[in-house]
Short mmCIF file of C-alpha atoms and ligand atoms in Angstrom, two decimals:
data_model
loop_
_atom_site.label_atom_id
_atom_site.label_comp_id
_atom_site.label_asym_id
_atom_site.label_seq_id
_atom_site.Cartn_x
_atom_site.Cartn_y
_atom_site.Cartn_z
CA ALA A 26 172.60 11.46 -22.15
CA SER A 27 172.26 14.18 -24.74
CA LYS A 28 175.87 15.17 -24.11
CA GLY A 29 177.02 11.59 -24.70
CA ALA A 30 174.99 11.33 -27.88
CA GLY A 31 176.54 14.58 -29.04
CA ARG A 32 180.06 13.27 -28.46
CA GLY A 33 179.19 10.05 -30.22
CA ARG A 34 177.86 11.96 -33.19
CA PHE A 35 180.94 14.14 -33.26
CA ARG A 36 183.21 11.10 -33.21
CA PHE A 37 181.24 9.53 -36.03
CA PHE A 38 181.40 12.59 -38.25
CA SER A 39 185.05 13.32 -37.59
CA SER A 40 186.17 9.78 -38.38
CA GLU A 41 184.12 9.87 -41.56
CA LEU A 42 185.73 13.15 -42.52
CA LEU A 43 189.17 11.79 -41.74
CA LYS A 44 188.53 8.75 -43.89
CA ASP A 45 187.42 10.95 -46.78
CA ALA A 46 190.46 13.19 -46.43
CA GLU A 47 192.80 10.19 -46.29
CA ASP A 48 191.03 8.66 -49.23
CA LYS A 49 191.43 11.81 -51.23
CA ARG A 50 195.09 12.08 -50.32
CA THR A 51 195.92 8.56 -51.42
CA LEU A 52 193.94 9.08 -54.59
CA GLU A 53 195.91 12.25 -55.21
CA GLU A 54 199.21 10.41 -54.69
CA ASP A 55 198.13 7.68 -57.11
CA LEU A 56 197.01 10.31 -59.59
CA ARG A 57 200.48 11.86 -59.60
CA GLU A 58 201.89 8.52 -60.79
CA ALA A 59 199.06 7.55 -63.12
CA LEU A 60 200.42 9.02 -66.36
CA ALA A 61 203.90 7.62 -65.88
CA ARG A 62 202.43 4.20 -65.09
CA GLY A 63 200.38 4.21 -68.26
CA GLU A 64 197.06 4.03 -66.44
CA MET A 65 195.46 6.85 -68.42
CA SER A 66 193.78 6.52 -71.78
CA VAL A 67 191.47 8.55 -73.99
CA GLU A 68 188.16 7.44 -75.48
CA TYR A 69 186.08 9.16 -78.12
CA GLN A 70 182.33 9.64 -78.11
CA PRO A 71 180.65 10.46 -81.43
CA ILE A 72 178.88 13.80 -81.88
CA VAL A 73 176.20 13.50 -84.52
CA ASN A 74 174.29 15.86 -86.79
CA ALA A 75 170.83 15.45 -85.23
CA ARG A 76 169.04 15.79 -88.58
CA THR A 77 171.15 13.44 -90.71
CA ASN A 78 172.58 11.09 -88.04
CA ARG A 79 176.00 11.68 -89.57
CA MET A 80 178.96 11.73 -87.21
CA THR A 81 180.60 15.14 -87.47
CA GLY A 82 183.11 14.77 -84.69
CA VAL A 83 183.97 13.14 -81.40
CA GLU A 84 184.62 14.28 -77.85
CA ALA A 85 187.82 13.06 -76.21
CA LEU A 86 187.16 11.76 -72.69
CA VAL A 87 190.01 10.84 -70.37
CA ARG A 88 189.91 7.47 -68.63
CA TRP A 89 191.86 6.32 -65.58
CA ARG A 90 192.13 2.64 -64.76
CA HIS A 91 193.41 2.43 -61.19
CA PRO A 92 195.25 -0.85 -60.46
CA VAL A 93 193.12 -1.51 -57.35
CA ARG A 94 190.00 0.63 -57.66
CA GLY A 95 189.40 -0.03 -61.33
CA ASP A 96 187.91 2.75 -63.45
CA VAL A 97 187.80 6.08 -61.64
CA SER A 98 185.38 8.65 -63.09
CA PRO A 99 186.88 11.89 -64.44
CA ALA A 100 184.07 13.67 -62.59
CA LEU A 101 185.88 12.49 -59.44
CA PHE A 102 189.57 12.80 -60.34
CA ILE A 103 189.61 15.95 -62.50
CA PRO A 104 188.72 18.19 -59.52
CA ILE A 105 191.42 16.43 -57.46
CA ALA A 106 193.95 17.00 -60.25
CA GLU A 107 192.93 20.66 -60.34
CA GLU A 108 193.45 21.06 -56.60
CA ALA A 109 196.73 19.15 -56.68
CA GLY A 110 198.13 21.37 -59.42
CA ILE A 111 198.57 18.53 -61.93
CA ILE A 112 195.65 19.23 -64.24
CA ALA A 113 197.80 21.05 -66.80
CA GLN A 114 200.05 18.01 -67.13
CA ILE A 115 197.13 15.61 -67.57
CA GLY A 116 195.33 18.04 -69.86
CA GLU A 117 198.38 18.47 -72.07
CA TRP A 118 198.77 14.71 -72.35
CA VAL A 119 195.11 14.32 -73.38
CA LEU A 120 195.42 17.14 -75.91
CA ARG A 121 198.51 15.64 -77.56
CA LYS A 122 197.03 12.15 -77.56
CA ALA A 123 193.71 13.34 -79.02
CA CYS A 124 195.41 15.33 -81.80
CA ALA A 125 197.72 12.43 -82.65
CA ASP A 126 194.86 9.91 -82.71
CA ALA A 127 192.62 12.20 -84.78
CA ALA A 128 195.37 12.81 -87.33
CA GLY A 129 195.56 9.04 -87.90
CA TRP A 130 191.85 8.31 -88.46
CA PRO A 131 190.87 7.27 -91.97
CA ARG A 132 188.32 10.07 -92.25
CA LYS A 133 188.60 13.71 -91.28
CA LEU A 134 186.69 14.18 -88.06
CA ARG A 135 186.64 17.03 -85.62
CA VAL A 136 187.97 16.18 -82.18
CA ALA A 137 186.77 18.10 -79.12
CA VAL A 138 189.03 18.22 -76.08
CA ASN A 139 187.93 19.32 -72.60
CA VAL A 140 190.11 22.00 -71.08
CA SER A 141 190.06 22.81 -67.38
CA PRO A 142 189.75 26.53 -66.55
CA ILE A 143 193.07 26.25 -64.70
CA GLN A 144 194.79 24.84 -67.77
CA PHE A 145 193.12 27.35 -70.08
CA SER A 146 194.08 30.38 -67.99
CA SER A 147 197.79 29.64 -68.08
CA GLU A 148 199.88 31.89 -70.33
CA ARG A 149 201.49 28.78 -71.76
CA PHE A 150 198.24 27.29 -72.98
CA PRO A 151 198.21 28.66 -76.57
CA ALA A 152 201.78 27.39 -77.06
CA THR A 153 200.68 23.96 -75.83
CA VAL A 154 197.97 23.92 -78.49
CA VAL A 155 200.41 25.04 -81.21
CA ASN A 156 202.76 22.20 -80.21
CA ALA A 157 200.05 19.56 -80.17
CA LEU A 158 198.91 20.62 -83.66
CA ALA A 159 202.43 20.82 -85.07
CA HIS A 160 203.44 17.49 -83.58
CA SER A 161 200.37 15.65 -84.92
CA GLY A 162 199.87 17.50 -88.19
CA LEU A 163 196.18 17.94 -87.35
CA ALA A 164 194.51 20.92 -89.05
CA PRO A 165 193.59 23.64 -86.51
CA ASN A 166 189.93 23.67 -87.59
CA GLN A 167 189.71 19.96 -86.75
CA LEU A 168 190.39 20.76 -83.11
CA GLU A 169 187.65 22.07 -80.84
CA LEU A 170 188.36 23.11 -77.26
CA GLU A 171 185.53 22.62 -74.77
CA ILE A 172 185.63 25.07 -71.93
CA THR A 173 183.19 25.88 -69.18
CA GLU A 174 182.20 29.24 -67.81
CA GLY A 175 184.68 28.56 -64.99
CA VAL A 176 187.16 30.14 -67.40
CA PHE A 177 185.52 33.51 -66.84
CA LEU A 178 185.55 33.19 -63.07
CA SER A 179 189.27 32.55 -62.64
CA GLN A 180 191.35 35.62 -62.12
CA SER A 181 194.64 34.38 -63.59
CA ALA A 182 196.24 35.32 -66.92
CA ASP A 183 194.49 37.55 -69.39
CA THR A 184 191.60 35.46 -70.67
CA ASP A 185 190.95 37.78 -73.63
CA THR A 186 194.52 37.40 -74.87
CA ILE A 187 194.22 33.63 -74.72
CA PHE A 188 190.93 33.70 -76.62
CA SER A 189 192.36 35.83 -79.40
CA ALA A 190 195.52 33.71 -79.64
CA LEU A 191 193.38 30.58 -80.05
CA LYS A 192 191.07 32.20 -82.58
CA GLU A 193 194.07 33.35 -84.58
CA LEU A 194 195.32 29.78 -84.63
CA GLY A 195 192.00 28.75 -86.15
CA VAL A 196 190.92 26.23 -83.50
CA ARG A 197 187.23 26.03 -82.60
CA LEU A 198 185.75 26.83 -79.21
CA ALA A 199 182.74 25.27 -77.52
CA LEU A 200 181.03 26.42 -74.34
CA ASP A 201 180.46 23.21 -72.34
CA ASP A 202 177.75 22.41 -69.78
CA PHE A 203 175.66 25.44 -70.71
CA GLY A 204 172.65 25.90 -68.45
CA THR A 205 174.25 24.62 -65.26
CA GLY A 206 176.09 27.64 -63.86
CA TYR A 207 175.32 31.30 -64.16
CA SER A 208 175.10 30.95 -67.95
CA SER A 209 175.61 34.66 -68.32
CA LEU A 210 174.86 36.03 -71.76
CA GLY A 211 177.90 38.22 -71.35
CA TYR A 212 180.10 35.14 -71.81
CA LEU A 213 178.61 34.60 -75.26
CA GLN A 214 179.26 38.18 -76.17
CA SER A 215 182.84 38.33 -74.92
CA ALA A 216 184.18 35.08 -76.33
CA PRO A 217 184.14 33.78 -79.90
CA PHE A 218 182.38 30.44 -79.39
CA ASP A 219 181.51 28.25 -82.35
CA LYS A 220 179.21 25.99 -80.37
CA ILE A 221 177.10 25.82 -77.23
CA LYS A 222 176.76 22.45 -75.48
CA ILE A 223 173.45 22.22 -73.64
CA ASP A 224 174.06 20.33 -70.44
CA GLN A 225 172.77 16.82 -69.96
CA SER A 226 171.06 17.63 -66.66
CA PHE A 227 169.06 20.14 -68.56
CA VAL A 228 168.00 17.87 -71.40
CA ARG A 229 167.17 15.07 -68.98
CA ALA A 230 164.06 16.69 -67.50
CA ALA A 231 162.86 18.31 -70.71
CA THR A 232 160.52 15.51 -71.75
CA LEU A 233 158.93 15.05 -68.32
CA PRO A 234 155.41 16.41 -67.73
CA ASP A 235 155.23 20.12 -66.90
CA SER A 236 158.91 20.68 -67.61
CA ARG A 237 159.70 24.20 -68.76
CA ASN A 238 163.05 23.07 -70.09
CA SER A 239 161.93 22.75 -73.70
CA ALA A 240 161.04 26.45 -73.76
CA ILE A 241 164.48 27.22 -72.35
CA ILE A 242 166.24 24.96 -74.86
CA ALA A 243 164.31 26.71 -77.65
CA ALA A 244 165.56 30.05 -76.34
CA ILE A 245 169.16 28.80 -76.24
CA VAL A 246 168.84 27.56 -79.83
CA ALA A 247 167.42 30.92 -80.98
CA LEU A 248 170.31 32.69 -79.28
CA ALA A 249 172.89 30.35 -80.79
CA GLU A 250 171.39 30.67 -84.29
CA ALA A 251 171.36 34.45 -84.06
CA LEU A 252 175.03 34.39 -83.07
CA ASP A 253 175.87 31.84 -85.77
CA MET A 254 176.81 29.12 -83.31
CA GLU A 255 176.07 25.41 -83.44
CA THR A 256 174.34 23.62 -80.56
CA THR A 257 174.90 20.14 -79.14
CA ALA A 258 172.52 18.46 -76.73
CA GLU A 259 174.49 16.26 -74.33
CA GLY A 260 173.51 12.95 -72.78
CA ILE A 261 170.67 11.89 -75.10
CA GLU A 262 169.56 8.44 -73.94
CA TYR A 263 165.91 8.18 -75.01
CA MET A 264 164.09 8.46 -78.33
CA ASP A 265 161.68 11.08 -77.00
CA GLN A 266 164.62 13.26 -75.94
CA LEU A 267 166.09 12.98 -79.43
CA ASN A 268 162.73 13.78 -81.02
CA LEU A 269 162.30 16.79 -78.78
CA ILE A 270 165.70 18.29 -79.47
CA ARG A 271 165.14 17.70 -83.21
CA GLU A 272 161.86 19.61 -82.99
CA LEU A 273 163.67 22.39 -81.18
CA ARG A 274 166.29 22.45 -83.98
CA VAL A 275 169.28 21.66 -81.79
CA SER A 276 171.90 21.03 -84.51
CA HIS A 277 173.92 18.20 -82.92
CA ALA A 278 173.37 15.38 -80.46
CA GLN A 279 175.64 13.30 -78.29
CA GLY A 280 174.69 10.44 -76.01
CA TRP A 281 174.26 6.74 -75.55
CA ILE A 282 171.37 6.70 -78.02
CA TYR A 283 174.03 7.10 -80.73
CA SER A 284 177.14 5.69 -79.13
CA ARG A 285 179.17 5.35 -75.97
CA ALA A 286 182.77 6.49 -76.01
CA LEU A 287 184.99 4.22 -78.14
CA SER A 288 188.68 3.45 -78.17
CA SER A 289 190.64 5.11 -80.96
CA ALA A 290 191.08 1.71 -82.63
CA ASP A 291 187.35 0.92 -82.55
CA LEU A 292 186.46 4.36 -83.88
CA SER A 293 189.05 4.02 -86.62
CA GLU A 294 187.57 0.69 -87.67
CA LYS A 295 184.07 2.21 -87.79
CA LEU A 296 185.35 4.97 -90.04
CA GLU A 297 187.26 2.49 -92.20
CA THR A 298 184.06 0.55 -92.93
CA GLY A 299 182.15 3.72 -93.80
CA ASP A 300 180.14 3.47 -90.63
CA TRP A 301 179.73 7.17 -89.90
CA VAL A 302 175.97 7.46 -90.18
CA ILE A 303 174.65 6.09 -86.88
CA GLU A 304 171.08 4.92 -86.49
CA PRO A 305 169.88 6.01 -83.04
CA SER A 306 168.70 3.18 -80.85
CA GLY A 307 167.50 3.26 -77.29
CA PRO A 308 164.47 3.09 -75.04
CA ALA A 309 161.47 5.18 -76.09
CA ARG A 310 161.19 7.28 -72.98
CA GLN A 311 162.36 7.91 -69.50
CA ARG A 312 160.15 6.68 -66.67
CA SER A 313 161.14 9.21 -64.01
CA ALA A 314 163.53 12.10 -63.40
P1 LIG B 606 181.53 16.59 -70.17
O1 LIG B 606 182.64 17.29 -70.86
O2 LIG B 606 180.23 17.30 -70.09
O3 LIG B 606 181.41 15.20 -70.92
C1 LIG B 606 180.20 14.51 -71.14
C2 LIG B 606 180.00 13.41 -70.13
O4 LIG B 606 178.73 12.80 -70.35
C3 LIG B 606 181.01 12.26 -70.24
O5 LIG B 606 181.22 11.76 -68.92
C4 LIG B 606 180.25 11.24 -71.07
O6 LIG B 606 180.74 9.92 -70.92
C5 LIG B 606 178.88 11.41 -70.48
N1 LIG B 606 177.81 10.92 -71.36
C6 LIG B 606 177.77 10.93 -72.70
N2 LIG B 606 176.60 10.47 -73.16
C7 LIG B 606 175.85 10.16 -72.08
C8 LIG B 606 174.52 9.63 -71.91
O7 LIG B 606 173.78 9.38 -72.85
N3 LIG B 606 174.09 9.46 -70.63
C9 LIG B 606 174.87 9.75 -69.55
N4 LIG B 606 174.37 9.54 -68.34
N5 LIG B 606 176.14 10.25 -69.69
C10 LIG B 606 176.62 10.45 -70.93
P2 LIG B 606 182.66 11.37 -68.38
O8 LIG B 606 183.48 10.76 -69.46
O9 LIG B 606 182.47 10.60 -67.12
O10 LIG B 606 183.30 12.79 -68.05
C11 LIG B 606 182.75 13.59 -67.05
C12 LIG B 606 183.33 14.98 -67.09
O11 LIG B 606 184.72 14.93 -66.76
C13 LIG B 606 183.25 15.66 -68.45
O12 LIG B 606 181.97 16.20 -68.66
C14 LIG B 606 184.33 16.69 -68.29
O13 LIG B 606 183.85 17.81 -67.59
C15 LIG B 606 185.36 15.97 -67.46
N6 LIG B 606 186.41 15.44 -68.34
C16 LIG B 606 186.45 14.29 -69.05
N7 LIG B 606 187.62 14.19 -69.75
C17 LIG B 606 188.34 15.30 -69.46
C18 LIG B 606 189.63 15.81 -69.86
O14 LIG B 606 190.36 15.21 -70.67
N8 LIG B 606 190.01 17.02 -69.32
C19 LIG B 606 189.22 17.72 -68.46
N9 LIG B 606 189.67 18.91 -67.99
N10 LIG B 606 188.01 17.29 -68.08
C20 LIG B 606 187.56 16.10 -68.56
MG1 LIG B 607 182.85 18.22 -72.60
MG1 LIG B 608 179.34 18.80 -71.00
MG1 LIG B 609 179.11 17.70 -68.05
#
């Protein structure tokens, strides 16, 4: 009986695995066609000065509307694009689109673009940035590249050379999702970051009883201030989270409490009507983790 149960279990798991693999393969095939079919778009989420509520910039977030599945999360398809070797193509499209959109907004805003470690580590990457800037006419200091520490783990092209090329261009660099990986202090020393983005998962628990996260956020802020870097707290949804990060002197905030990601047209309209100071609004506090 136990043998039979074992076989049954095996069959169950293997068919599940097969389904997942098939699913991933079809998604990958669809992803290869997505750009050409016009299924990709870019939205922009405001990043706000936490003290003044003034929008200082936006983060470009790629969107994929699949004809059958509907919206597919970038958290799901970006890793597939990385594995499939098409992340550089998608990333370049997002970069060009974001620069072009930003150059057309009625008010100068900084635009932050996420860059995959694979895209970043390619020798061609600095030239891609030069082209996107030249093509759009966007000033280099209006562009911020968000990279994760994954950049330091990949063994490809000379990361230092790419960093200096980008710094020479005058674009800004942000270290994204800080607090989630190894968060080595060596990364901060070796690369010229202008900003640290404190990961959402980190901020989320900070206001819960007995959380030690506020002490850690305070330490990150002290570090950033000493190194002359800005800080952004990601994923702020609740008033108590906003109050906490204000007390801890995190310089910028991003999250649904200020705004969801907007289309370029909607953002443009907001800027047109002088609507760049955003009053935070959201529930007072989180009930559970
Ligand atoms: P990320 O760069 O850390 O971006 C922040 C994510 O937090 C976005 O998710 C954003 O929509 C979400 N978010 C913002 N405010 C809140 C909030 O108050 N609550 C919650 N729960 N979430 C909030 P999104 O758009 O799903 O993107 C997920 C990740 O996918 C990004 O994380 C980034 O790592 C990656 N990604 C998105 N666009 C691109 C891109 O163009 N290129 C690359 N390489 N990666 C991208
Ligand atoms: Mg980001
Ligand atoms: Mg992030
Ligand atoms: Mg993240």
